[in-house]
PDB file of C-alpha atoms in Angstrom:
ATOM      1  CA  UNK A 272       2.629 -50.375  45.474  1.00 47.00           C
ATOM      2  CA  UNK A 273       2.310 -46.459  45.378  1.00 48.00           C
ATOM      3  CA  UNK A 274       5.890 -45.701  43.704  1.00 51.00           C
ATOM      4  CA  UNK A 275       4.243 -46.633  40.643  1.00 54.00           C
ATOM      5  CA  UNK A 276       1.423 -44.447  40.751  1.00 51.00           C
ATOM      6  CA  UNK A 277       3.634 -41.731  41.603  1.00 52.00           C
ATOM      7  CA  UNK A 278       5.304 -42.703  38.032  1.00 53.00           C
ATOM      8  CA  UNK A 279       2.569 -42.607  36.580  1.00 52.00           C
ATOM      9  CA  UNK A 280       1.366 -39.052  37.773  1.00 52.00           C
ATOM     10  CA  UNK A 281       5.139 -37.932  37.160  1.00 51.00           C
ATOM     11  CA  UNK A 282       5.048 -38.698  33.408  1.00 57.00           C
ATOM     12  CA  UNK A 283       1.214 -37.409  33.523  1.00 61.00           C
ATOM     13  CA  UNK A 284       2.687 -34.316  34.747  1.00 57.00           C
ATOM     14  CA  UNK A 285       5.862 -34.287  32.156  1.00 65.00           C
ATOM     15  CA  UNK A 286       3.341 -34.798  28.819  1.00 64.00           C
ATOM     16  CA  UNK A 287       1.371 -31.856  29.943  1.00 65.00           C
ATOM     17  CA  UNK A 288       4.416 -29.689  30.556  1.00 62.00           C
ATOM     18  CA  UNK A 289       5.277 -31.421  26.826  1.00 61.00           C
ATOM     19  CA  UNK A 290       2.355 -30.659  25.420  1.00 64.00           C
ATOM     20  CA  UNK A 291       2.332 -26.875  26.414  1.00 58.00           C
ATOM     21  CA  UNK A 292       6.201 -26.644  25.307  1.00 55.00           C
ATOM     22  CA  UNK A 293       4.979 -27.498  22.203  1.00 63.00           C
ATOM     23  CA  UNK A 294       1.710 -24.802  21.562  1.00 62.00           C
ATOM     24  CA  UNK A 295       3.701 -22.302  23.522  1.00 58.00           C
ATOM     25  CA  UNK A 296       7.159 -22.616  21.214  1.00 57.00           C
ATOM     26  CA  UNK A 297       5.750 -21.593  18.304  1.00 61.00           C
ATOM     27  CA  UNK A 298       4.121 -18.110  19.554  1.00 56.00           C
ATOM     28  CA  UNK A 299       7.474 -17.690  20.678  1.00 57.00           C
ATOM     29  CA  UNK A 300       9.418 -18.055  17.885  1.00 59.00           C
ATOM     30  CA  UNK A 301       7.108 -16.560  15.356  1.00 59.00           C
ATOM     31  CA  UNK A 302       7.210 -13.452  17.925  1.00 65.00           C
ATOM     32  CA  UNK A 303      11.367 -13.056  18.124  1.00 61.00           C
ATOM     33  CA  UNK A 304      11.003 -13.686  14.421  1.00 61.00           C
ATOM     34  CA  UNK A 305       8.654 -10.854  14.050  1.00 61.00           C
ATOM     35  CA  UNK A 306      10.831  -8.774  16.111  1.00 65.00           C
ATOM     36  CA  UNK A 307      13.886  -9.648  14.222  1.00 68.00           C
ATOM     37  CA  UNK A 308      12.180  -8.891  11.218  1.00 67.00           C
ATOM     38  CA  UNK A 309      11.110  -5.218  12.685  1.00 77.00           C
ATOM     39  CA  UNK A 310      14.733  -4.328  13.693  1.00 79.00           C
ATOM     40  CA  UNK A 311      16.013  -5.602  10.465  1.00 85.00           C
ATOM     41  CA  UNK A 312      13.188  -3.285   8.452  1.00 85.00           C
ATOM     42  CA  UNK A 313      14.113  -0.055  10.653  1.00 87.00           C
ATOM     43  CA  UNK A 314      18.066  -0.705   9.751  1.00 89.00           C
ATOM     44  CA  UNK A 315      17.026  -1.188   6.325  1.00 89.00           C
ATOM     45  CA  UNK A 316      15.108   2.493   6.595  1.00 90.00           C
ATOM     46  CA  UNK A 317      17.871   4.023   8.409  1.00 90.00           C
ATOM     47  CA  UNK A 318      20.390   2.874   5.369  1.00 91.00           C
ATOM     48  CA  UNK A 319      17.612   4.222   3.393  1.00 90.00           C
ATOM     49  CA  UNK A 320      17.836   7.774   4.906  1.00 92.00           C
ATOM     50  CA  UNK A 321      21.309   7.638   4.617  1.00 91.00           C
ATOM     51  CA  UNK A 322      21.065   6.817   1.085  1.00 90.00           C
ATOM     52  CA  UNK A 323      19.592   9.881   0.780  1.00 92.00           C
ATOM     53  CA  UNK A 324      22.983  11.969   0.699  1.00 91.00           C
ATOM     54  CA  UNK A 325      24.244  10.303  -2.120  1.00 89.00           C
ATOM     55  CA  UNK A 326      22.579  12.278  -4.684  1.00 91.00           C
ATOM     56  CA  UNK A 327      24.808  11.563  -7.615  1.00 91.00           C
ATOM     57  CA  UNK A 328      24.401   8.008  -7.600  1.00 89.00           C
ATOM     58  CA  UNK A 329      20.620   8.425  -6.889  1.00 92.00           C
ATOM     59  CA  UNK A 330      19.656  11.329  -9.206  1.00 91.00           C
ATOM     60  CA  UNK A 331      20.393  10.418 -12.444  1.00 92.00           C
ATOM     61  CA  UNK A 332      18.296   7.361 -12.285  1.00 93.00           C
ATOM     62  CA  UNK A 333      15.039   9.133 -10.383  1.00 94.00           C
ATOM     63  CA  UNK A 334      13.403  10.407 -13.957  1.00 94.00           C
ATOM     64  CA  UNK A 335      13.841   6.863 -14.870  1.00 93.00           C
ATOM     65  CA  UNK A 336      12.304   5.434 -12.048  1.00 94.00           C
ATOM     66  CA  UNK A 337       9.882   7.813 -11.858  1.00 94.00           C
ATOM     67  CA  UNK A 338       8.373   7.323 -15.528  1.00 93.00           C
ATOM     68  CA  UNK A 339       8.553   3.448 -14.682  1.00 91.00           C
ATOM     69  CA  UNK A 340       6.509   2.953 -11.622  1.00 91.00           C
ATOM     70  CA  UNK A 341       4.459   6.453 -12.152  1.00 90.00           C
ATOM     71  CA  UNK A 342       4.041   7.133 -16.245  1.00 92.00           C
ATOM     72  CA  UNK A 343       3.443   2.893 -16.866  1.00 92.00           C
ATOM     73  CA  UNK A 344       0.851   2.917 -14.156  1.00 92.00           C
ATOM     74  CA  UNK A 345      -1.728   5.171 -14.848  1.00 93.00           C
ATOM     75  CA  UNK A 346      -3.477   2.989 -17.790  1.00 93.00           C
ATOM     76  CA  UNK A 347      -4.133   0.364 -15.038  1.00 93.00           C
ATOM     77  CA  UNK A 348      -4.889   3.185 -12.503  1.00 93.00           C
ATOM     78  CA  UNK A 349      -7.405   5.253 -14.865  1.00 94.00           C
ATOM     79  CA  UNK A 350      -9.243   1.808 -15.890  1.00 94.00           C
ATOM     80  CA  UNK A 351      -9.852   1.178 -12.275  1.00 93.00           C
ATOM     81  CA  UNK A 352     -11.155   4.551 -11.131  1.00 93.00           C
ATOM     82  CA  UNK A 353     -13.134   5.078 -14.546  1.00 94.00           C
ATOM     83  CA  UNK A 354     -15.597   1.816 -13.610  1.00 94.00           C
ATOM     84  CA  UNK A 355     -15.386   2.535  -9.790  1.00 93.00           C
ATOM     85  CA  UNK A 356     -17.267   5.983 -10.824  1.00 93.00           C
ATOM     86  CA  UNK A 357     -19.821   4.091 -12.893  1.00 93.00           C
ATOM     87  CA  UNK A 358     -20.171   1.812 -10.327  1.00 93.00           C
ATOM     88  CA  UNK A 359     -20.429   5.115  -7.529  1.00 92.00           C
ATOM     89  CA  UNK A 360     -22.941   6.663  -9.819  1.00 91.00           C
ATOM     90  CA  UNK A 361     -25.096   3.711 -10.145  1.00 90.00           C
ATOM     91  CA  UNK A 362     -25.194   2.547  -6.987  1.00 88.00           C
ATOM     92  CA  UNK A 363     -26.050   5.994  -4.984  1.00 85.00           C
ATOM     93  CA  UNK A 364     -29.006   6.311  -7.597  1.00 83.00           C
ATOM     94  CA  UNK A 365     -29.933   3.319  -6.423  1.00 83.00           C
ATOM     95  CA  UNK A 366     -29.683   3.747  -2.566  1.00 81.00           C
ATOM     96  CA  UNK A 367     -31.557   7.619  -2.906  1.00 76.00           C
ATOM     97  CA  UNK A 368     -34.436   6.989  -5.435  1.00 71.00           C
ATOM     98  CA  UNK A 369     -37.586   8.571  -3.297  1.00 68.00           C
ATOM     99  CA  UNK A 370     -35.474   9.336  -0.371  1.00 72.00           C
ATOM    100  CA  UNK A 371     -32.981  11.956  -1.037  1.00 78.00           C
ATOM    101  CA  UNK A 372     -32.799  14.210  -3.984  1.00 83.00           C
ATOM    102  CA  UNK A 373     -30.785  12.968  -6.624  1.00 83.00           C
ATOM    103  CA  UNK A 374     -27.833  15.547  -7.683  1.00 84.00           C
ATOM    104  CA  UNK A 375     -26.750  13.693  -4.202  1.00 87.00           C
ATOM    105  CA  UNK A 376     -25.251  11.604  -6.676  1.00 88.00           C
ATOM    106  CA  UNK A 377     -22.550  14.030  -7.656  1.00 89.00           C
ATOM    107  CA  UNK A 378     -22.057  14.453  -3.752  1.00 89.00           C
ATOM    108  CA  UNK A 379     -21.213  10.777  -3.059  1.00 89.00           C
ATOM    109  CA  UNK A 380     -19.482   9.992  -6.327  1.00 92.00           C
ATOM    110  CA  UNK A 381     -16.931  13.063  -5.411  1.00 92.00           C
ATOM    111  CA  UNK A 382     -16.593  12.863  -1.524  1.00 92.00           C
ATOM    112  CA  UNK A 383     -15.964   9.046  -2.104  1.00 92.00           C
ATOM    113  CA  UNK A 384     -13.740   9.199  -5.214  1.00 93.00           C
ATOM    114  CA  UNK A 385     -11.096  11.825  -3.332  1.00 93.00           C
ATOM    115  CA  UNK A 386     -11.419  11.050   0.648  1.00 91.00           C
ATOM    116  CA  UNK A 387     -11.171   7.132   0.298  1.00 91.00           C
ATOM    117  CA  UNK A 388     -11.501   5.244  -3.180  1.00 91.00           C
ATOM    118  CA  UNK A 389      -9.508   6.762  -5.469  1.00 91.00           C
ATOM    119  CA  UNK A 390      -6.341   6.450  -2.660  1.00 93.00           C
ATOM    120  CA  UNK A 391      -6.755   3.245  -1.328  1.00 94.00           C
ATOM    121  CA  UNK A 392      -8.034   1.290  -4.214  1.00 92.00           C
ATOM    122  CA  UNK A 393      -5.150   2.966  -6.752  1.00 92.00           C
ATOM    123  CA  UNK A 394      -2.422   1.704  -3.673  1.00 92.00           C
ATOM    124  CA  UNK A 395      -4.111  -1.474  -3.709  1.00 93.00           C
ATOM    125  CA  UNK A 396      -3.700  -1.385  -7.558  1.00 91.00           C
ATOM    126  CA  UNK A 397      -0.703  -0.189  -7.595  1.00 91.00           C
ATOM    127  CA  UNK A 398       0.880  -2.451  -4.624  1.00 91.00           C
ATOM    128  CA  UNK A 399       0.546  -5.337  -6.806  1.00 89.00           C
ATOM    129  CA  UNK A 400       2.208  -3.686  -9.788  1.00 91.00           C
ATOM    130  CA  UNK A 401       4.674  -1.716  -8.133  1.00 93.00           C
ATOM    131  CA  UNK A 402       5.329  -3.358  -5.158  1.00 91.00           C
ATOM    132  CA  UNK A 403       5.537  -6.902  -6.850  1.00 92.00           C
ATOM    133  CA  UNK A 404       8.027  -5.190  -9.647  1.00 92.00           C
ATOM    134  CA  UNK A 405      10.311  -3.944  -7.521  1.00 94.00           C
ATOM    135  CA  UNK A 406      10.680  -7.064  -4.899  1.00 93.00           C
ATOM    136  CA  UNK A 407      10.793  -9.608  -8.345  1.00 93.00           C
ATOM    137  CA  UNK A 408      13.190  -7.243  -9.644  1.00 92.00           C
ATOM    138  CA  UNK A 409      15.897  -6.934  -6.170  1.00 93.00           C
ATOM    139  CA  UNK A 410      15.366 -10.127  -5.349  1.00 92.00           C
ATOM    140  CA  UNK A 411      16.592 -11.747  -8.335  1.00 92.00           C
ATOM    141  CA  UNK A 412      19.270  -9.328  -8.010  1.00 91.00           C
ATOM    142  CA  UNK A 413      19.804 -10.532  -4.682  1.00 90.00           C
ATOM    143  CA  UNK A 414      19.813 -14.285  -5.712  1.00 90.00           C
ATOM    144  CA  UNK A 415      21.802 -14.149  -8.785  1.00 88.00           C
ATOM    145  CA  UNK A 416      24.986 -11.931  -6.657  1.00 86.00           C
ATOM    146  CA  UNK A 417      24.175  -8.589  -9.207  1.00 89.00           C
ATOM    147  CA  UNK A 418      23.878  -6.732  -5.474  1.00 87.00           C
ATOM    148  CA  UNK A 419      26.975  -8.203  -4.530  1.00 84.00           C
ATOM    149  CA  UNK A 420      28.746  -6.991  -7.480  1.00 88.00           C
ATOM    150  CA  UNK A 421      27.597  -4.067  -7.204  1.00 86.00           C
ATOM    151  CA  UNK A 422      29.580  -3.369  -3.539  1.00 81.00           C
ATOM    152  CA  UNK A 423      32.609  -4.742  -5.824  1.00 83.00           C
ATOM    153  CA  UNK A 424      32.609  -2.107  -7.928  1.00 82.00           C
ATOM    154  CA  UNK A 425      31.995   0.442  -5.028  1.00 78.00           C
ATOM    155  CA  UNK A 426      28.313   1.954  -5.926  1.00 83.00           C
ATOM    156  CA  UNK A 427      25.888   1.921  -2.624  1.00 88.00           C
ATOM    157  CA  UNK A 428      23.541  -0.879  -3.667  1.00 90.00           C
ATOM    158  CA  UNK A 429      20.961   1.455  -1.548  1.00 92.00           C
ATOM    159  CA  UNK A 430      21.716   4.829  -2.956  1.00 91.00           C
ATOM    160  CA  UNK A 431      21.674   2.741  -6.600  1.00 92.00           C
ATOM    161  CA  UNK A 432      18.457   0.653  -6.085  1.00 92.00           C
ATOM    162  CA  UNK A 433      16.311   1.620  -3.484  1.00 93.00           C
ATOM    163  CA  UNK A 434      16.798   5.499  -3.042  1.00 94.00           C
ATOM    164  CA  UNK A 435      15.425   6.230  -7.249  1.00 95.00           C
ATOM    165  CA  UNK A 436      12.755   3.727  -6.376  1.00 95.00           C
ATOM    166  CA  UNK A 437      11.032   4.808  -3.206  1.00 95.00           C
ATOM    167  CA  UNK A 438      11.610   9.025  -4.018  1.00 95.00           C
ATOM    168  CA  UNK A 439      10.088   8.237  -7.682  1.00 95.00           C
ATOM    169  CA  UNK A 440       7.066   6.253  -6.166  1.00 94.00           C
ATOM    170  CA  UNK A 441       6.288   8.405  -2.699  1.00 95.00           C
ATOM    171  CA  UNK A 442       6.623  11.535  -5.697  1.00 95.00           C
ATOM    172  CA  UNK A 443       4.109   9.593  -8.628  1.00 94.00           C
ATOM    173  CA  UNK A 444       1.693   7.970  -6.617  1.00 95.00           C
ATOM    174  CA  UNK A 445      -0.169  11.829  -5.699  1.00 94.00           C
ATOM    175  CA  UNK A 446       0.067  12.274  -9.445  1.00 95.00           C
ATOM    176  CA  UNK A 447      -1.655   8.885 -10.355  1.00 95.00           C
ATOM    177  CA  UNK A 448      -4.356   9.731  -7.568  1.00 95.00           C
ATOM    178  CA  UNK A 449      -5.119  13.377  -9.184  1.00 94.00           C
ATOM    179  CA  UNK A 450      -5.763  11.222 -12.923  1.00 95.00           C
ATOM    180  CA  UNK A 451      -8.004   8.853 -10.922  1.00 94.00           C
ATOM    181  CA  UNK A 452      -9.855  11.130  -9.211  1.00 94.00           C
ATOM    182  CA  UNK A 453     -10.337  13.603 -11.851  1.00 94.00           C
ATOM    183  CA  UNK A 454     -11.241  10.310 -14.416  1.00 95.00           C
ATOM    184  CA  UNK A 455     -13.594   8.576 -11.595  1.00 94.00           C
ATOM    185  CA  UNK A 456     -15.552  12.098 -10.838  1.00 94.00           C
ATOM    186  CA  UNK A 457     -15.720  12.209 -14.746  1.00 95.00           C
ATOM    187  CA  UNK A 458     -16.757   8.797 -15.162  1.00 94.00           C
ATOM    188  CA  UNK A 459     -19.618   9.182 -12.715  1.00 93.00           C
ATOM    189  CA  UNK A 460     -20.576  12.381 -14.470  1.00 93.00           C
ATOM    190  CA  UNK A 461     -20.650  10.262 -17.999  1.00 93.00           C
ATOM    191  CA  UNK A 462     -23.298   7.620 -15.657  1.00 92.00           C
ATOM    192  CA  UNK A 463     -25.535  10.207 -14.340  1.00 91.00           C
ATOM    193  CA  UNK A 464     -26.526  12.506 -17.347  1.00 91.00           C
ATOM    194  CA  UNK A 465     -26.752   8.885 -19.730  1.00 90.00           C
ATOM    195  CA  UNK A 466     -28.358   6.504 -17.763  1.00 87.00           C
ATOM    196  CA  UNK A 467     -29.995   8.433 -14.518  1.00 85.00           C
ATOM    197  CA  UNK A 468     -31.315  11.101 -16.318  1.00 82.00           C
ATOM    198  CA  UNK A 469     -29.580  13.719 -14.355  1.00 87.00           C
ATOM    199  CA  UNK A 470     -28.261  17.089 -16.315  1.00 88.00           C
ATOM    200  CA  UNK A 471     -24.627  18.779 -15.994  1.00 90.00           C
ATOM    201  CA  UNK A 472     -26.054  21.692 -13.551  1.00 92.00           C
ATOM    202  CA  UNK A 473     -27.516  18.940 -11.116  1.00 90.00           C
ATOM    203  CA  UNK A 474     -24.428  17.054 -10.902  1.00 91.00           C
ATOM    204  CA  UNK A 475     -22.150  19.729 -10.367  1.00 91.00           C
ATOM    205  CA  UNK A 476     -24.570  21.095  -7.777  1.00 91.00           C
ATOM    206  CA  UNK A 477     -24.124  18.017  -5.834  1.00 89.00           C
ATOM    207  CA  UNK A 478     -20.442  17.674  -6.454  1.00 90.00           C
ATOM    208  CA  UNK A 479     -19.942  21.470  -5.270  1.00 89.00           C
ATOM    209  CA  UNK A 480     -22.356  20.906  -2.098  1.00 86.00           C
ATOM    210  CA  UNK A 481     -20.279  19.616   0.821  1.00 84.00           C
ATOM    211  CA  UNK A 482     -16.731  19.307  -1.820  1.00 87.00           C
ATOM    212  CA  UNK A 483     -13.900  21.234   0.770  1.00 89.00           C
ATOM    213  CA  UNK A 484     -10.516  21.717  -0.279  1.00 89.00           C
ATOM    214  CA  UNK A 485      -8.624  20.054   2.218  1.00 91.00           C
ATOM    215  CA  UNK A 486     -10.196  17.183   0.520  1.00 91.00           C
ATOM    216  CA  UNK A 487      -7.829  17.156  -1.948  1.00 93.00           C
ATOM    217  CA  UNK A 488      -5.159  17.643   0.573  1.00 93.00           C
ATOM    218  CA  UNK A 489      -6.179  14.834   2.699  1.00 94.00           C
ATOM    219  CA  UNK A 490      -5.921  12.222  -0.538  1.00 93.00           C
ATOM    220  CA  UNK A 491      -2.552  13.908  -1.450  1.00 94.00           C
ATOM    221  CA  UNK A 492      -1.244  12.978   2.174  1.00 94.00           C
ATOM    222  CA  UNK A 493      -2.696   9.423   2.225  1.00 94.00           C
ATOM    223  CA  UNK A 494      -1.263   8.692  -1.332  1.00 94.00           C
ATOM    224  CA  UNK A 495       1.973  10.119  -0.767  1.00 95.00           C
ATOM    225  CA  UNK A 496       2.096   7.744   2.410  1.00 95.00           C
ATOM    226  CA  UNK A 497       1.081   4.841   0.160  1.00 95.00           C
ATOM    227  CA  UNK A 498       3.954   5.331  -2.309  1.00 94.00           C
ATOM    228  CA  UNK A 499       6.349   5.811   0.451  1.00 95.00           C
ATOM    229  CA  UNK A 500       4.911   2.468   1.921  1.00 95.00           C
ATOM    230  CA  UNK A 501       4.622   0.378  -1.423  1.00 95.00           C
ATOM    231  CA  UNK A 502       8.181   1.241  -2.744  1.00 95.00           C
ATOM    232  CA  UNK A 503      10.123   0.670   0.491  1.00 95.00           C
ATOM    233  CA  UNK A 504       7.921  -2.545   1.320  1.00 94.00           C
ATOM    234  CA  UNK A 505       8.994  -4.081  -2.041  1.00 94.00           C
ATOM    235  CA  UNK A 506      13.209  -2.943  -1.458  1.00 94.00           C
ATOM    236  CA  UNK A 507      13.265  -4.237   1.377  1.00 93.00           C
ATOM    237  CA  UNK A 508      11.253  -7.829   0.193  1.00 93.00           C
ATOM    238  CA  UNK A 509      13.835  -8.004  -2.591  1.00 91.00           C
ATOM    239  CA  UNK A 510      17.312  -6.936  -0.715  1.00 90.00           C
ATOM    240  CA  UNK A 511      16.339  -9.632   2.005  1.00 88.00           C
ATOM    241  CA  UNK A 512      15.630 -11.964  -0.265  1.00 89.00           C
ATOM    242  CA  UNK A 513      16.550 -15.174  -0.068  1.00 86.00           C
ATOM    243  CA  UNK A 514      16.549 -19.007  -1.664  1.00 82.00           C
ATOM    244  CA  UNK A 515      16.698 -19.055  -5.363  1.00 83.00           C
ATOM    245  CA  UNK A 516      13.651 -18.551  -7.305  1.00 84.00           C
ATOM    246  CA  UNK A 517      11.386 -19.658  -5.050  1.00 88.00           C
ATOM    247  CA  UNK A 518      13.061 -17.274  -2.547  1.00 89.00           C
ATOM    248  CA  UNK A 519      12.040 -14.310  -4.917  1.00 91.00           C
ATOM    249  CA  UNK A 520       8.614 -15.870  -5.342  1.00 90.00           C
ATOM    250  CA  UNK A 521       7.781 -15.677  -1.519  1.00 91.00           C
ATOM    251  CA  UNK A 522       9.370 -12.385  -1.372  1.00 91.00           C
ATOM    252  CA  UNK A 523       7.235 -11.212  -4.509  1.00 93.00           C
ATOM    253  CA  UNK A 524       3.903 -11.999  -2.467  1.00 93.00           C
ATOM    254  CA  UNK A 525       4.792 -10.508   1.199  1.00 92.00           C
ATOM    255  CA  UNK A 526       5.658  -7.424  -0.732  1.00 93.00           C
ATOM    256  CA  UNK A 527       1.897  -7.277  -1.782  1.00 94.00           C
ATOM    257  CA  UNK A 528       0.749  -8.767   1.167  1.00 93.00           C
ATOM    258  CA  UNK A 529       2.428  -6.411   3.621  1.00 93.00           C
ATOM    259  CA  UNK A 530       2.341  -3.381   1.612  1.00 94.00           C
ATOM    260  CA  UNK A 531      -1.391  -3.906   1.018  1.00 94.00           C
ATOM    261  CA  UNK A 532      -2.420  -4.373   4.628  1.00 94.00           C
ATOM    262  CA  UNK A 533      -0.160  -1.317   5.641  1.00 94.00           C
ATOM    263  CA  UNK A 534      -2.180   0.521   2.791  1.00 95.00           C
ATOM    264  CA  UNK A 535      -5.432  -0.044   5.062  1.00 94.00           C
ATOM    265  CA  UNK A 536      -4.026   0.450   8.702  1.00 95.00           C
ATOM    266  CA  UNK A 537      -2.451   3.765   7.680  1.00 95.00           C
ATOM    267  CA  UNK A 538      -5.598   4.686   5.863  1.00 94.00           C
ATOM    268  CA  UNK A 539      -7.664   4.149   9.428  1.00 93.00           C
ATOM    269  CA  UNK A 540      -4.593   6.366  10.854  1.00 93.00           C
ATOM    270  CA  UNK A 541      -5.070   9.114   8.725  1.00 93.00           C
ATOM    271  CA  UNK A 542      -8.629   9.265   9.137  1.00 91.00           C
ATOM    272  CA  UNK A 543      -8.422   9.113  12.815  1.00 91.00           C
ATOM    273  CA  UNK A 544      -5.578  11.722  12.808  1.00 91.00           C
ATOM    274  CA  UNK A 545      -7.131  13.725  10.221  1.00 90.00           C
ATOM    275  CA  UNK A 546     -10.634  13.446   9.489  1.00 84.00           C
ATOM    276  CA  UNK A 547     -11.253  13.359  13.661  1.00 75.00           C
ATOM    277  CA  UNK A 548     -13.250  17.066  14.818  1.00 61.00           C
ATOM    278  CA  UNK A 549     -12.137  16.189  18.549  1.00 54.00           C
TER     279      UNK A 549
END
């Protein structure tokens, strides 16, 4: 009478081992598929850097590229940063009325427009525009054997494709961010001496107060990361692409996806590194 209770605890025992397989196989495979994906990404970069050599393939098409994803993305770029200084403007009159004096307004509106909003939010802008362009644009490429063809006829599909496009966008994004700035500071100005009753003098007071120029340096370095980030996110989306158009679909969205939440973890690095007095 006991074998089958010992049965009975053996296939107890062999569903939980079943049932663990099964929550534990998943972490596992997303994990070696995460890792895959990282060694295939640092090839990809290394082809990149290599791609680099080949400057007459790459250079005639850089001006190109760089009027594409730079020139054709400042109206988008300027809109945004024009109402994010309203909005700045507004909203620190708002938070200092009977507190602090209020050509603090210039203050906030400038230290925020160059250290962190005019950077991030223009890469989060522009990730979508950019970033989405380019992976829409290789992958289809990809999935319709143009990439292919192009090994045929014996150009680098890197040096052709991806080189112009991550050179023109790590060299255009710093330019975009200057416009922003310069049109968010200005658009804040516009908000203060219409609607807060604040003259020129008092809000250039405020925006001279605590304004250093490493500033400006520190928003040069984050954007030119972003650029580098955004452009070489969205290659490598499209050149891996794969599975018709749905394929370049998917690869359309982790291009913003990814390139947007690398935006924000290198923005927290750069502060740290940067913006850290220890």
């Amino acid at each position: 009478m006991a074998a089958p209770a010992r049965d009975g605890i053996a296939h107890s025992g062999e569903r939980r081992r079943l049932r663990w397989a099964r929550r534990v196989f998943p972490v596992g495979s997303t994990t070696l598929d995460s890792l895959a994906g990282l060694g295939r990404f640092g090839n990809f970069l290394a082809e990149t850097a290599r791609g680099l050599t080949d400057i007459p393939t790459w250079g005639p098409l850089l001006i190109l590229q760089m009027r594409r994803l730079g020139v054709d993305s400042l109206p988008i770029a300027l809109f945004l940063a024009g109402f994010t200084g309203i909005v700045l403007a507004l909203q620190a009159s708002y938070t200092f009325t009977g507190a602090i004096p209020l050509y603090f307004v210039g203050t906030l509106v400038g230290k925020t427009m160059i250290l962190e909003l005019g950077p991030v939010l223009t890469g989060l802008a522009l990730s979508g525009r950019v970033g989405a362009n380019i992976a829409a644009q290789l992958g289809t490429m990809r999935v319709s054997e143009q990439i292919d063809a192009l090994e045929t006829l014996a150009y680098n599909p890197i040096s052709y494709l991806v080189v112009p496009r991550v050179l023109a966008g790590t060299l255009m994004f710093p330019v975009i961010v200057i416009f922003s700035n310069a049109i968010g500071i200005v658009a804040g100005w516009i908000t203060a001496i219409n609607l807060l009753d604040m003259s020129t003098q008092e809000f250039v007071r405020g925006l001279r107060l605590f304004f250093m120029p490493f500033d400006l340096t520190y928003s040069l370095i984050k954007t030119t990361s972003f650029g580098f980030l955004v452009t070489i996110v969205g290659c490598f989306q499209g050149f891996t692409t794969e599975g018709g158009a749905e394929g370049v679909g998917t690869a359309t969205t982790r291009a913003v996806v990814i390139s947007s939440m690398l935006i924000l973890v290198f923005d927290a690095i750069w502060a740290m590194v940067l913006l850290n007095p220890q």
